[in-house]
Amino acid sequence: GGQTTASLYHTHKKFKDADLSKIFVQMKLTVIKDKEQKSIEIPNISRFANSQNKVSELDLSSNNPYFIQIENLSRKKYVVNPENKNQSVLWFFERTNGQYRETLNKQSPGQQKKFKEQNPPNLKFVKSDIAKFINIWELEPHFVSQGSQKNFIHYTKKITEVVTKNKLPGENFYRKLIANAILFKTADKLFGRKNIDAIGDTNLKAFTIAYTISYLHFLTNNRLDLWRIYEEQNTDPILNKHLKELLKFVYNHLIFEAKSTLITEYAKRESSWRKLKETPYQIDLIESLKNFLISDDEKTI
């Protein structure tokens, strides 16, 4: 009865004279006595109660404690604005669809201006973005290439045990998440725009970026200084130079290896990612990027 009740509420607000006194809404109440099962059972209730409608895993996961924790971190972890060092801003995690817009609409025009300055629209990210950024970092670009829904399902399977054991994301994880978001956005800009400055077919942009960043992490043994990227909220020009060359290399590799196969299908295979890892790169990035790397001990922190 949730949607029906919401409709009645908005009707009452919009039409003050509407008589709703004789309306009753049937509801179903499920009591979950085992609190440890709450995060598992609540999505299942939504999943099976809405079987007549298409409800995506992205929708069902909104109340997952894992994402609630990331939302909490995103509301208090201020970062420097790289375009104005005197200003601090927030990355706004939209845990539920339209959350940014709804938060904005509840405020006065003056408050809205301040809100947008503190929470720039270009720093908004959603649940599927988290799955994308982290799976790329964890060297799984072939899953990312399968699309946001399938990639997200794969990601939620990985975090189920974490949630069950109540080991929720901490500040260190959040910094690494945002650093990978910055890397992704940087690679997106470096690839270029259609009919302007693109290094190749922009229809293949998403696959190229996913494979390139994973390949960068692979070639540097996951030692890229993500803390530095987070603190500076930017990537160094030297790193950008190597990243752009790597984008070109990976783009050409995907086209050559896919041959008669559609790259959109080729990129989804784990064997394709394995093939790239086995392909030697002409530059020793551990040496070339040594000023941007951390030690093996530091990366386990």
PDB file of C-alpha atoms in Angstrom:
ATOM      1  CA  GLY A   1       0.000   0.000   0.000  1.00  0.00           C
ATOM      2  CA  GLY A   2       2.985   2.342  -0.114  1.00  0.00           C
ATOM      3  CA  GLN A   3       2.340   3.869  -3.547  1.00  0.00           C
ATOM      4  CA  THR A   4      -1.400   4.183  -2.890  1.00  0.00           C
ATOM      5  CA  THR A   5      -0.797   5.915   0.431  1.00  0.00           C
ATOM      6  CA  ALA A   6       1.668   8.297  -1.216  1.00  0.00           C
ATOM      7  CA  SER A   7      -0.886   9.130  -3.922  1.00  0.00           C
ATOM      8  CA  LEU A   8      -3.497   9.910  -1.257  1.00  0.00           C
ATOM      9  CA  TYR A   9      -1.026  12.112   0.608  1.00  0.00           C
ATOM     10  CA  HIS A  10      -0.192  14.173  -2.476  1.00  0.00           C
ATOM     11  CA  THR A  11      -3.888  14.383  -3.391  1.00  0.00           C
ATOM     12  CA  HIS A  12      -4.672  15.764   0.054  1.00  0.00           C
ATOM     13  CA  LYS A  13      -1.890  18.361  -0.305  1.00  0.00           C
ATOM     14  CA  LYS A  14      -2.973  19.437  -3.781  1.00  0.00           C
ATOM     15  CA  PHE A  15      -6.753  19.301  -3.338  1.00  0.00           C
ATOM     16  CA  LYS A  16      -7.573  20.514   0.157  1.00  0.00           C
ATOM     17  CA  ASP A  17     -11.314  19.936  -0.316  1.00  0.00           C
ATOM     18  CA  ALA A  18     -10.961  16.281  -1.312  1.00  0.00           C
ATOM     19  CA  ASP A  19     -12.775  14.026   1.190  1.00  0.00           C
ATOM     20  CA  LEU A  20     -10.538  11.068   2.003  1.00  0.00           C
ATOM     21  CA  SER A  21     -12.236  10.171   5.305  1.00  0.00           C
ATOM     22  CA  LYS A  22     -13.909   7.023   3.927  1.00  0.00           C
ATOM     23  CA  ILE A  23     -10.860   5.669   2.125  1.00  0.00           C
ATOM     24  CA  PHE A  24      -9.007   2.691   3.580  1.00  0.00           C
ATOM     25  CA  VAL A  25      -5.803   1.195   2.249  1.00  0.00           C
ATOM     26  CA  GLN A  26      -5.067  -2.485   2.687  1.00  0.00           C
ATOM     27  CA  MET A  27      -1.538  -3.150   3.898  1.00  0.00           C
ATOM     28  CA  LYS A  28       0.667  -6.129   4.620  1.00  0.00           C
ATOM     29  CA  LEU A  29       2.974  -6.057   7.630  1.00  0.00           C
ATOM     30  CA  THR A  30       5.981  -8.346   7.872  1.00  0.00           C
ATOM     31  CA  VAL A  31       7.803  -8.550  11.183  1.00  0.00           C
ATOM     32  CA  ILE A  32      11.468  -9.601  10.937  1.00  0.00           C
ATOM     33  CA  LYS A  33      12.558 -10.742  14.392  1.00  0.00           C
ATOM     34  CA  ASP A  34      16.112 -11.623  13.393  1.00  0.00           C
ATOM     35  CA  LYS A  35      17.725  -8.201  12.958  1.00  0.00           C
ATOM     36  CA  GLU A  36      20.812  -9.718  11.349  1.00  0.00           C
ATOM     37  CA  GLN A  37      18.619 -10.945   8.473  1.00  0.00           C
ATOM     38  CA  LYS A  38      17.021  -7.541   7.941  1.00  0.00           C
ATOM     39  CA  SER A  39      19.311  -6.390   5.125  1.00  0.00           C
ATOM     40  CA  ILE A  40      18.706  -9.679   3.274  1.00  0.00           C
ATOM     41  CA  GLU A  41      14.972 -10.132   3.854  1.00  0.00           C
ATOM     42  CA  ILE A  42      13.744  -6.583   3.162  1.00  0.00           C
ATOM     43  CA  PRO A  43      15.034  -6.523  -0.452  1.00  0.00           C
ATOM     44  CA  ASN A  44      13.553 -10.012  -0.954  1.00  0.00           C
ATOM     45  CA  ILE A  45      10.141  -8.796   0.220  1.00  0.00           C
ATOM     46  CA  SER A  46      10.287  -5.933  -2.281  1.00  0.00           C
ATOM     47  CA  ARG A  47      11.588  -8.257  -4.994  1.00  0.00           C
ATOM     48  CA  PHE A  48       8.799 -10.843  -4.717  1.00  0.00           C
ATOM     49  CA  ALA A  49       5.969  -8.469  -3.786  1.00  0.00           C
ATOM     50  CA  ASN A  50       6.628  -6.498  -6.979  1.00  0.00           C
ATOM     51  CA  SER A  51       6.994  -9.443  -9.353  1.00  0.00           C
ATOM     52  CA  GLN A  52       4.202  -8.025 -11.556  1.00  0.00           C
ATOM     53  CA  ASN A  53       6.289  -4.911 -12.193  1.00  0.00           C
ATOM     54  CA  LYS A  54       9.888  -4.587 -13.342  1.00  0.00           C
ATOM     55  CA  VAL A  55      11.917  -3.676 -10.285  1.00  0.00           C
ATOM     56  CA  SER A  56      15.681  -3.532 -10.837  1.00  0.00           C
ATOM     57  CA  GLU A  57      18.352  -4.633  -8.375  1.00  0.00           C
ATOM     58  CA  LEU A  58      19.467  -1.001  -8.293  1.00  0.00           C
ATOM     59  CA  ASP A  59      16.045  -0.021  -6.923  1.00  0.00           C
ATOM     60  CA  LEU A  60      15.937  -2.871  -4.406  1.00  0.00           C
ATOM     61  CA  SER A  61      19.360  -2.093  -2.939  1.00  0.00           C
ATOM     62  CA  SER A  62      18.622   1.465  -1.796  1.00  0.00           C
ATOM     63  CA  ASN A  63      18.171   0.449   1.852  1.00  0.00           C
ATOM     64  CA  ASN A  64      21.233  -1.786   1.939  1.00  0.00           C
ATOM     65  CA  PRO A  65      23.330  -0.731   5.004  1.00  0.00           C
ATOM     66  CA  TYR A  66      26.401  -0.710   2.741  1.00  0.00           C
ATOM     67  CA  PHE A  67      25.014   2.116   0.609  1.00  0.00           C
ATOM     68  CA  ILE A  68      23.501   3.914   3.593  1.00  0.00           C
ATOM     69  CA  GLN A  69      27.008   4.055   5.073  1.00  0.00           C
ATOM     70  CA  ILE A  70      28.479   5.469   1.844  1.00  0.00           C
ATOM     71  CA  GLU A  71      25.692   8.063   1.818  1.00  0.00           C
ATOM     72  CA  ASN A  72      26.593   9.070   5.395  1.00  0.00           C
ATOM     73  CA  LEU A  73      30.244   9.461   4.437  1.00  0.00           C
ATOM     74  CA  SER A  74      29.376  11.503   1.349  1.00  0.00           C
ATOM     75  CA  ARG A  75      27.427  14.011   3.442  1.00  0.00           C
ATOM     76  CA  LYS A  76      30.324  14.863   5.744  1.00  0.00           C
ATOM     77  CA  LYS A  77      33.618  14.215   3.904  1.00  0.00           C
ATOM     78  CA  TYR A  78      34.436  17.644   2.489  1.00  0.00           C
ATOM     79  CA  VAL A  79      37.113  17.867  -0.195  1.00  0.00           C
ATOM     80  CA  VAL A  80      38.977  20.766  -1.761  1.00  0.00           C
ATOM     81  CA  ASN A  81      37.521  22.288  -4.919  1.00  0.00           C
ATOM     82  CA  PRO A  82      40.417  21.950  -7.423  1.00  0.00           C
ATOM     83  CA  GLU A  83      39.138  25.037  -9.277  1.00  0.00           C
ATOM     84  CA  ASN A  84      38.991  27.124  -6.095  1.00  0.00           C
ATOM     85  CA  LYS A  85      41.352  25.969  -3.327  1.00  0.00           C
ATOM     86  CA  ASN A  86      39.577  28.199  -0.791  1.00  0.00           C
ATOM     87  CA  GLN A  87      36.306  26.309  -1.212  1.00  0.00           C
ATOM     88  CA  SER A  88      35.309  22.903   0.158  1.00  0.00           C
ATOM     89  CA  VAL A  89      32.731  20.742  -1.611  1.00  0.00           C
ATOM     90  CA  LEU A  90      31.019  17.377  -1.216  1.00  0.00           C
ATOM     91  CA  TRP A  91      30.548  14.442  -3.561  1.00  0.00           C
ATOM     92  CA  PHE A  92      26.801  13.813  -3.403  1.00  0.00           C
ATOM     93  CA  PHE A  93      25.894  10.112  -3.358  1.00  0.00           C
ATOM     94  CA  GLU A  94      22.349   9.676  -4.653  1.00  0.00           C
ATOM     95  CA  ARG A  95      21.264   6.530  -2.827  1.00  0.00           C
ATOM     96  CA  THR A  96      17.721   6.729  -4.198  1.00  0.00           C
ATOM     97  CA  ASN A  97      16.644   7.952  -7.635  1.00  0.00           C
ATOM     98  CA  GLY A  98      16.089  11.717  -7.791  1.00  0.00           C
ATOM     99  CA  GLN A  99      17.470  12.307  -4.275  1.00  0.00           C
ATOM    100  CA  TYR A 100      19.618  15.259  -5.376  1.00  0.00           C
ATOM    101  CA  ARG A 101      16.733  16.995  -7.136  1.00  0.00           C
ATOM    102  CA  GLU A 102      14.308  16.328  -4.267  1.00  0.00           C
ATOM    103  CA  THR A 103      16.765  17.737  -1.717  1.00  0.00           C
ATOM    104  CA  LEU A 104      17.222  20.807  -3.892  1.00  0.00           C
ATOM    105  CA  ASN A 105      13.478  21.362  -4.431  1.00  0.00           C
ATOM    106  CA  LYS A 106      12.782  21.429  -0.688  1.00  0.00           C
ATOM    107  CA  GLN A 107      14.917  24.553  -0.272  1.00  0.00           C
ATOM    108  CA  SER A 108      14.432  28.259  -0.908  1.00  0.00           C
ATOM    109  CA  PRO A 109      16.144  29.871  -3.940  1.00  0.00           C
ATOM    110  CA  GLY A 110      18.914  31.215  -1.712  1.00  0.00           C
ATOM    111  CA  GLN A 111      19.448  27.846  -0.067  1.00  0.00           C
ATOM    112  CA  GLN A 112      19.427  26.139  -3.476  1.00  0.00           C
ATOM    113  CA  LYS A 113      22.313  28.300  -4.662  1.00  0.00           C
ATOM    114  CA  LYS A 114      24.353  27.459  -1.563  1.00  0.00           C
ATOM    115  CA  PHE A 115      23.452  23.763  -1.867  1.00  0.00           C
ATOM    116  CA  LYS A 116      24.651  23.589  -5.485  1.00  0.00           C
ATOM    117  CA  GLU A 117      27.882  25.379  -4.593  1.00  0.00           C
ATOM    118  CA  GLN A 118      28.514  22.884  -1.803  1.00  0.00           C
ATOM    119  CA  ASN A 119      27.234  19.882  -3.795  1.00  0.00           C
ATOM    120  CA  PRO A 120      28.176  20.523  -7.450  1.00  0.00           C
ATOM    121  CA  PRO A 121      25.953  18.522  -9.866  1.00  0.00           C
ATOM    122  CA  ASN A 122      29.045  17.158 -11.641  1.00  0.00           C
ATOM    123  CA  LEU A 123      30.121  15.463  -8.399  1.00  0.00           C
ATOM    124  CA  LYS A 124      26.878  13.511  -8.013  1.00  0.00           C
ATOM    125  CA  PHE A 125      27.219   9.725  -8.227  1.00  0.00           C
ATOM    126  CA  VAL A 126      24.819   6.778  -7.986  1.00  0.00           C
ATOM    127  CA  LYS A 127      24.935   3.119  -6.907  1.00  0.00           C
ATOM    128  CA  SER A 128      25.809   1.805 -10.364  1.00  0.00           C
ATOM    129  CA  ASP A 129      28.750   4.241 -10.434  1.00  0.00           C
ATOM    130  CA  ILE A 130      30.131   2.721  -7.228  1.00  0.00           C
ATOM    131  CA  ALA A 131      29.952  -0.766  -8.755  1.00  0.00           C
ATOM    132  CA  LYS A 132      31.658   0.533 -11.900  1.00  0.00           C
ATOM    133  CA  PHE A 133      34.481   2.406 -10.166  1.00  0.00           C
ATOM    134  CA  ILE A 134      35.278  -0.394  -7.701  1.00  0.00           C
ATOM    135  CA  ASN A 135      35.036  -3.285 -10.170  1.00  0.00           C
ATOM    136  CA  ILE A 136      37.408  -1.417 -12.493  1.00  0.00           C
ATOM    137  CA  TRP A 137      39.785  -0.886  -9.559  1.00  0.00           C
ATOM    138  CA  GLU A 138      39.508  -4.568  -8.651  1.00  0.00           C
ATOM    139  CA  LEU A 139      40.514  -5.490 -12.220  1.00  0.00           C
ATOM    140  CA  GLU A 140      37.151  -6.647 -13.549  1.00  0.00           C
ATOM    141  CA  PRO A 141      36.533  -4.455 -16.627  1.00  0.00           C
ATOM    142  CA  HIS A 142      34.812  -7.352 -18.410  1.00  0.00           C
ATOM    143  CA  PHE A 143      32.016  -7.240 -15.824  1.00  0.00           C
ATOM    144  CA  VAL A 144      31.744  -3.445 -16.144  1.00  0.00           C
ATOM    145  CA  SER A 145      31.422  -3.916 -19.923  1.00  0.00           C
ATOM    146  CA  GLN A 146      28.328  -6.075 -19.418  1.00  0.00           C
ATOM    147  CA  GLY A 147      26.266  -3.013 -18.543  1.00  0.00           C
ATOM    148  CA  SER A 148      25.266  -1.245 -15.332  1.00  0.00           C
ATOM    149  CA  GLN A 149      22.600  -3.737 -14.215  1.00  0.00           C
ATOM    150  CA  LYS A 150      24.655  -6.938 -14.630  1.00  0.00           C
ATOM    151  CA  ASN A 151      27.768  -5.268 -13.263  1.00  0.00           C
ATOM    152  CA  PHE A 152      25.817  -4.049 -10.242  1.00  0.00           C
ATOM    153  CA  ILE A 153      24.413  -7.518  -9.536  1.00  0.00           C
ATOM    154  CA  HIS A 154      27.955  -8.909  -9.643  1.00  0.00           C
ATOM    155  CA  TYR A 155      29.082  -6.194  -7.229  1.00  0.00           C
ATOM    156  CA  THR A 156      26.249  -6.779  -4.733  1.00  0.00           C
ATOM    157  CA  LYS A 157      27.180 -10.469  -4.613  1.00  0.00           C
ATOM    158  CA  LYS A 158      30.683  -9.453  -3.581  1.00  0.00           C
ATOM    159  CA  ILE A 159      29.512  -7.155  -0.777  1.00  0.00           C
ATOM    160  CA  THR A 160      26.858  -9.508   0.663  1.00  0.00           C
ATOM    161  CA  GLU A 161      29.332 -11.142   3.026  1.00  0.00           C
ATOM    162  CA  VAL A 162      30.681  -7.740   4.048  1.00  0.00           C
ATOM    163  CA  VAL A 163      27.173  -6.554   4.972  1.00  0.00           C
ATOM    164  CA  THR A 164      26.327  -9.811   6.755  1.00  0.00           C
ATOM    165  CA  LYS A 165      29.425  -9.428   8.948  1.00  0.00           C
ATOM    166  CA  ASN A 166      28.550  -5.750   9.504  1.00  0.00           C
ATOM    167  CA  LYS A 167      31.900  -4.661   8.042  1.00  0.00           C
ATOM    168  CA  LEU A 168      30.676  -1.502   6.367  1.00  0.00           C
ATOM    169  CA  PRO A 169      32.780   0.933   4.261  1.00  0.00           C
ATOM    170  CA  GLY A 170      35.036   3.242   6.215  1.00  0.00           C
ATOM    171  CA  GLU A 171      36.724   6.547   5.409  1.00  0.00           C
ATOM    172  CA  ASN A 172      39.705   4.827   3.777  1.00  0.00           C
ATOM    173  CA  PHE A 173      37.456   2.946   1.355  1.00  0.00           C
ATOM    174  CA  TYR A 174      35.541   6.140   0.614  1.00  0.00           C
ATOM    175  CA  ARG A 175      38.747   7.985  -0.315  1.00  0.00           C
ATOM    176  CA  LYS A 176      39.736   5.202  -2.706  1.00  0.00           C
ATOM    177  CA  LEU A 177      36.239   5.175  -4.212  1.00  0.00           C
ATOM    178  CA  ILE A 178      36.323   8.919  -4.925  1.00  0.00           C
ATOM    179  CA  ALA A 179      39.894   8.717  -6.259  1.00  0.00           C
ATOM    180  CA  ASN A 180      38.749   6.080  -8.747  1.00  0.00           C
ATOM    181  CA  ALA A 181      35.788   8.268  -9.666  1.00  0.00           C
ATOM    182  CA  ILE A 182      38.244  11.090 -10.444  1.00  0.00           C
ATOM    183  CA  LEU A 183      40.377   8.702 -12.528  1.00  0.00           C
ATOM    184  CA  PHE A 184      37.312   7.626 -14.498  1.00  0.00           C
ATOM    185  CA  LYS A 185      36.161  11.194 -15.143  1.00  0.00           C
ATOM    186  CA  THR A 186      39.692  12.154 -16.192  1.00  0.00           C
ATOM    187  CA  ALA A 187      39.910   9.245 -18.652  1.00  0.00           C
ATOM    188  CA  ASP A 188      36.507  10.208 -20.029  1.00  0.00           C
ATOM    189  CA  LYS A 189      37.760  13.732 -20.793  1.00  0.00           C
ATOM    190  CA  LEU A 190      41.034  12.462 -22.228  1.00  0.00           C
ATOM    191  CA  PHE A 191      39.245  10.129 -24.641  1.00  0.00           C
ATOM    192  CA  GLY A 192      37.519  13.184 -26.103  1.00  0.00           C
ATOM    193  CA  ARG A 193      34.140  14.016 -27.597  1.00  0.00           C
ATOM    194  CA  LYS A 194      32.436  12.836 -30.745  1.00  0.00           C
ATOM    195  CA  ASN A 195      33.320  14.822 -33.891  1.00  0.00           C
ATOM    196  CA  ILE A 196      35.570  17.134 -31.872  1.00  0.00           C
ATOM    197  CA  ASP A 197      38.696  15.578 -30.370  1.00  0.00           C
ATOM    198  CA  ALA A 198      37.947  11.882 -29.783  1.00  0.00           C
ATOM    199  CA  ILE A 199      40.832   9.424 -30.091  1.00  0.00           C
ATOM    200  CA  GLY A 200      38.455   6.915 -31.678  1.00  0.00           C
ATOM    201  CA  ASP A 201      34.852   5.767 -32.062  1.00  0.00           C
ATOM    202  CA  THR A 202      32.981   7.188 -29.061  1.00  0.00           C
ATOM    203  CA  ASN A 203      30.599   4.201 -29.171  1.00  0.00           C
ATOM    204  CA  LEU A 204      33.559   2.233 -27.795  1.00  0.00           C
ATOM    205  CA  LYS A 205      34.477   4.868 -25.235  1.00  0.00           C
ATOM    206  CA  ALA A 206      32.970   3.165 -22.173  1.00  0.00           C
ATOM    207  CA  PHE A 207      34.672  -0.170 -22.885  1.00  0.00           C
ATOM    208  CA  THR A 208      38.014   1.501 -23.603  1.00  0.00           C
ATOM    209  CA  ILE A 209      37.936   3.525 -20.383  1.00  0.00           C
ATOM    210  CA  ALA A 210      37.015   0.511 -18.234  1.00  0.00           C
ATOM    211  CA  TYR A 211      39.784  -1.628 -19.718  1.00  0.00           C
ATOM    212  CA  THR A 212      42.327   1.214 -19.656  1.00  0.00           C
ATOM    213  CA  ILE A 213      41.962   2.096 -15.982  1.00  0.00           C
ATOM    214  CA  SER A 214      42.017  -1.573 -14.969  1.00  0.00           C
ATOM    215  CA  TYR A 215      45.099  -2.032 -17.157  1.00  0.00           C
ATOM    216  CA  LEU A 216      46.721   0.993 -15.482  1.00  0.00           C
ATOM    217  CA  HIS A 217      46.072  -0.519 -12.038  1.00  0.00           C
ATOM    218  CA  PHE A 218      47.357  -3.882 -13.296  1.00  0.00           C
ATOM    219  CA  LEU A 219      50.579  -2.450 -14.777  1.00  0.00           C
ATOM    220  CA  THR A 220      51.295  -0.478 -11.601  1.00  0.00           C
ATOM    221  CA  ASN A 221      50.456  -3.460  -9.364  1.00  0.00           C
ATOM    222  CA  ASN A 222      47.563  -1.503  -7.806  1.00  0.00           C
ATOM    223  CA  ARG A 223      50.084   0.910  -6.287  1.00  0.00           C
ATOM    224  CA  LEU A 224      48.715   4.163  -7.712  1.00  0.00           C
ATOM    225  CA  ASP A 225      48.589   6.763  -4.933  1.00  0.00           C
ATOM    226  CA  LEU A 226      44.812   7.070  -4.624  1.00  0.00           C
ATOM    227  CA  TRP A 227      45.131   9.086  -1.403  1.00  0.00           C
ATOM    228  CA  ARG A 228      47.039  11.794  -3.278  1.00  0.00           C
ATOM    229  CA  ILE A 229      44.399  11.922  -6.023  1.00  0.00           C
ATOM    230  CA  TYR A 230      41.687  12.213  -3.370  1.00  0.00           C
ATOM    231  CA  GLU A 231      43.451  14.980  -1.441  1.00  0.00           C
ATOM    232  CA  GLU A 232      44.193  16.995  -4.578  1.00  0.00           C
ATOM    233  CA  GLN A 233      40.860  16.109  -6.213  1.00  0.00           C
ATOM    234  CA  ASN A 234      42.784  16.009  -9.456  1.00  0.00           C
ATOM    235  CA  THR A 235      45.309  13.999 -11.449  1.00  0.00           C
ATOM    236  CA  ASP A 236      48.800  15.224 -12.297  1.00  0.00           C
ATOM    237  CA  PRO A 237      49.560  16.263 -15.939  1.00  0.00           C
ATOM    238  CA  ILE A 238      52.292  13.598 -16.143  1.00  0.00           C
ATOM    239  CA  LEU A 239      49.825  10.905 -15.088  1.00  0.00           C
ATOM    240  CA  ASN A 240      47.304  12.292 -17.583  1.00  0.00           C
ATOM    241  CA  LYS A 241      49.871  12.080 -20.379  1.00  0.00           C
ATOM    242  CA  HIS A 242      50.476   8.387 -19.691  1.00  0.00           C
ATOM    243  CA  LEU A 243      46.756   7.750 -19.237  1.00  0.00           C
ATOM    244  CA  LYS A 244      45.986   9.207 -22.667  1.00  0.00           C
ATOM    245  CA  GLU A 245      48.664   7.078 -24.327  1.00  0.00           C
ATOM    246  CA  LEU A 246      47.291   4.055 -22.531  1.00  0.00           C
ATOM    247  CA  LEU A 247      43.763   4.866 -23.792  1.00  0.00           C
ATOM    248  CA  LYS A 248      45.055   4.875 -27.376  1.00  0.00           C
ATOM    249  CA  PHE A 249      46.923   1.596 -26.841  1.00  0.00           C
ATOM    250  CA  VAL A 250      43.918  -0.179 -25.304  1.00  0.00           C
ATOM    251  CA  TYR A 251      41.514   1.188 -27.936  1.00  0.00           C
ATOM    252  CA  ASN A 252      43.704  -0.146 -30.773  1.00  0.00           C
ATOM    253  CA  HIS A 253      44.204  -3.432 -28.931  1.00  0.00           C
ATOM    254  CA  LEU A 254      40.450  -3.997 -28.545  1.00  0.00           C
ATOM    255  CA  ILE A 255      39.789  -3.239 -32.221  1.00  0.00           C
ATOM    256  CA  PHE A 256      42.602  -5.521 -33.399  1.00  0.00           C
ATOM    257  CA  GLU A 257      41.774  -8.441 -31.109  1.00  0.00           C
ATOM    258  CA  ALA A 258      38.011  -8.293 -31.649  1.00  0.00           C
ATOM    259  CA  LYS A 259      38.537  -8.587 -35.428  1.00  0.00           C
ATOM    260  CA  SER A 260      35.219  -9.731 -36.916  1.00  0.00           C
ATOM    261  CA  THR A 261      33.533  -9.873 -33.485  1.00  0.00           C
ATOM    262  CA  LEU A 262      31.551  -6.914 -32.176  1.00  0.00           C
ATOM    263  CA  ILE A 263      33.673  -5.108 -29.601  1.00  0.00           C
ATOM    264  CA  THR A 264      30.556  -4.641 -27.483  1.00  0.00           C
ATOM    265  CA  GLU A 265      30.461  -8.441 -27.111  1.00  0.00           C
ATOM    266  CA  TYR A 266      34.220  -9.016 -27.103  1.00  0.00           C
ATOM    267  CA  ALA A 267      34.719  -6.671 -24.134  1.00  0.00           C
ATOM    268  CA  LYS A 268      32.281  -8.677 -21.968  1.00  0.00           C
ATOM    269  CA  ARG A 269      34.489 -11.771 -21.947  1.00  0.00           C
ATOM    270  CA  GLU A 270      36.959 -12.526 -19.191  1.00  0.00           C
ATOM    271  CA  SER A 271      39.253 -14.022 -21.858  1.00  0.00           C
ATOM    272  CA  SER A 272      39.453 -10.571 -23.489  1.00  0.00           C
ATOM    273  CA  TRP A 273      40.672  -9.006 -20.260  1.00  0.00           C
ATOM    274  CA  ARG A 274      43.140 -11.881 -19.808  1.00  0.00           C
ATOM    275  CA  LYS A 275      44.422 -11.247 -23.350  1.00  0.00           C
ATOM    276  CA  LEU A 276      45.106  -7.583 -22.561  1.00  0.00           C
ATOM    277  CA  LYS A 277      46.945  -8.475 -19.337  1.00  0.00           C
ATOM    278  CA  GLU A 278      49.163 -10.823 -21.346  1.00  0.00           C
ATOM    279  CA  THR A 279      49.956  -8.069 -23.853  1.00  0.00           C
ATOM    280  CA  PRO A 280      53.215  -6.255 -23.000  1.00  0.00           C
ATOM    281  CA  TYR A 281      53.066  -2.469 -22.836  1.00  0.00           C
ATOM    282  CA  GLN A 282      55.988  -0.567 -24.366  1.00  0.00           C
ATOM    283  CA  ILE A 283      56.532   1.653 -21.304  1.00  0.00           C
ATOM    284  CA  ASP A 284      57.492   0.566 -17.789  1.00  0.00           C
ATOM    285  CA  LEU A 285      54.819   2.476 -15.876  1.00  0.00           C
ATOM    286  CA  ILE A 286      56.194   1.485 -12.480  1.00  0.00           C
ATOM    287  CA  GLU A 287      59.352   3.377 -13.395  1.00  0.00           C
ATOM    288  CA  SER A 288      57.672   6.194 -15.342  1.00  0.00           C
ATOM    289  CA  LEU A 289      55.077   6.829 -12.614  1.00  0.00           C
ATOM    290  CA  LYS A 290      57.269   6.089  -9.601  1.00  0.00           C
ATOM    291  CA  ASN A 291      56.496   9.521  -8.111  1.00  0.00           C
ATOM    292  CA  PHE A 292      52.790   8.634  -8.127  1.00  0.00           C
ATOM    293  CA  LEU A 293      53.042   5.174  -6.584  1.00  0.00           C
ATOM    294  CA  ILE A 294      52.911   3.869  -3.039  1.00  0.00           C
ATOM    295  CA  SER A 295      54.717   0.841  -1.606  1.00  0.00           C
ATOM    296  CA  ASP A 296      53.242  -2.668  -1.557  1.00  0.00           C
ATOM    297  CA  ASP A 297      52.839  -2.369   2.217  1.00  0.00           C
ATOM    298  CA  GLU A 298      50.948   0.921   1.941  1.00  0.00           C
ATOM    299  CA  LYS A 299      48.453  -0.401  -0.586  1.00  0.00           C
ATOM    300  CA  THR A 300      47.105  -2.959   1.911  1.00  0.00           C
ATOM    301  CA  ILE A 301      46.112  -0.265   4.393  1.00  0.00           C
TER     302      ILE A 301
END
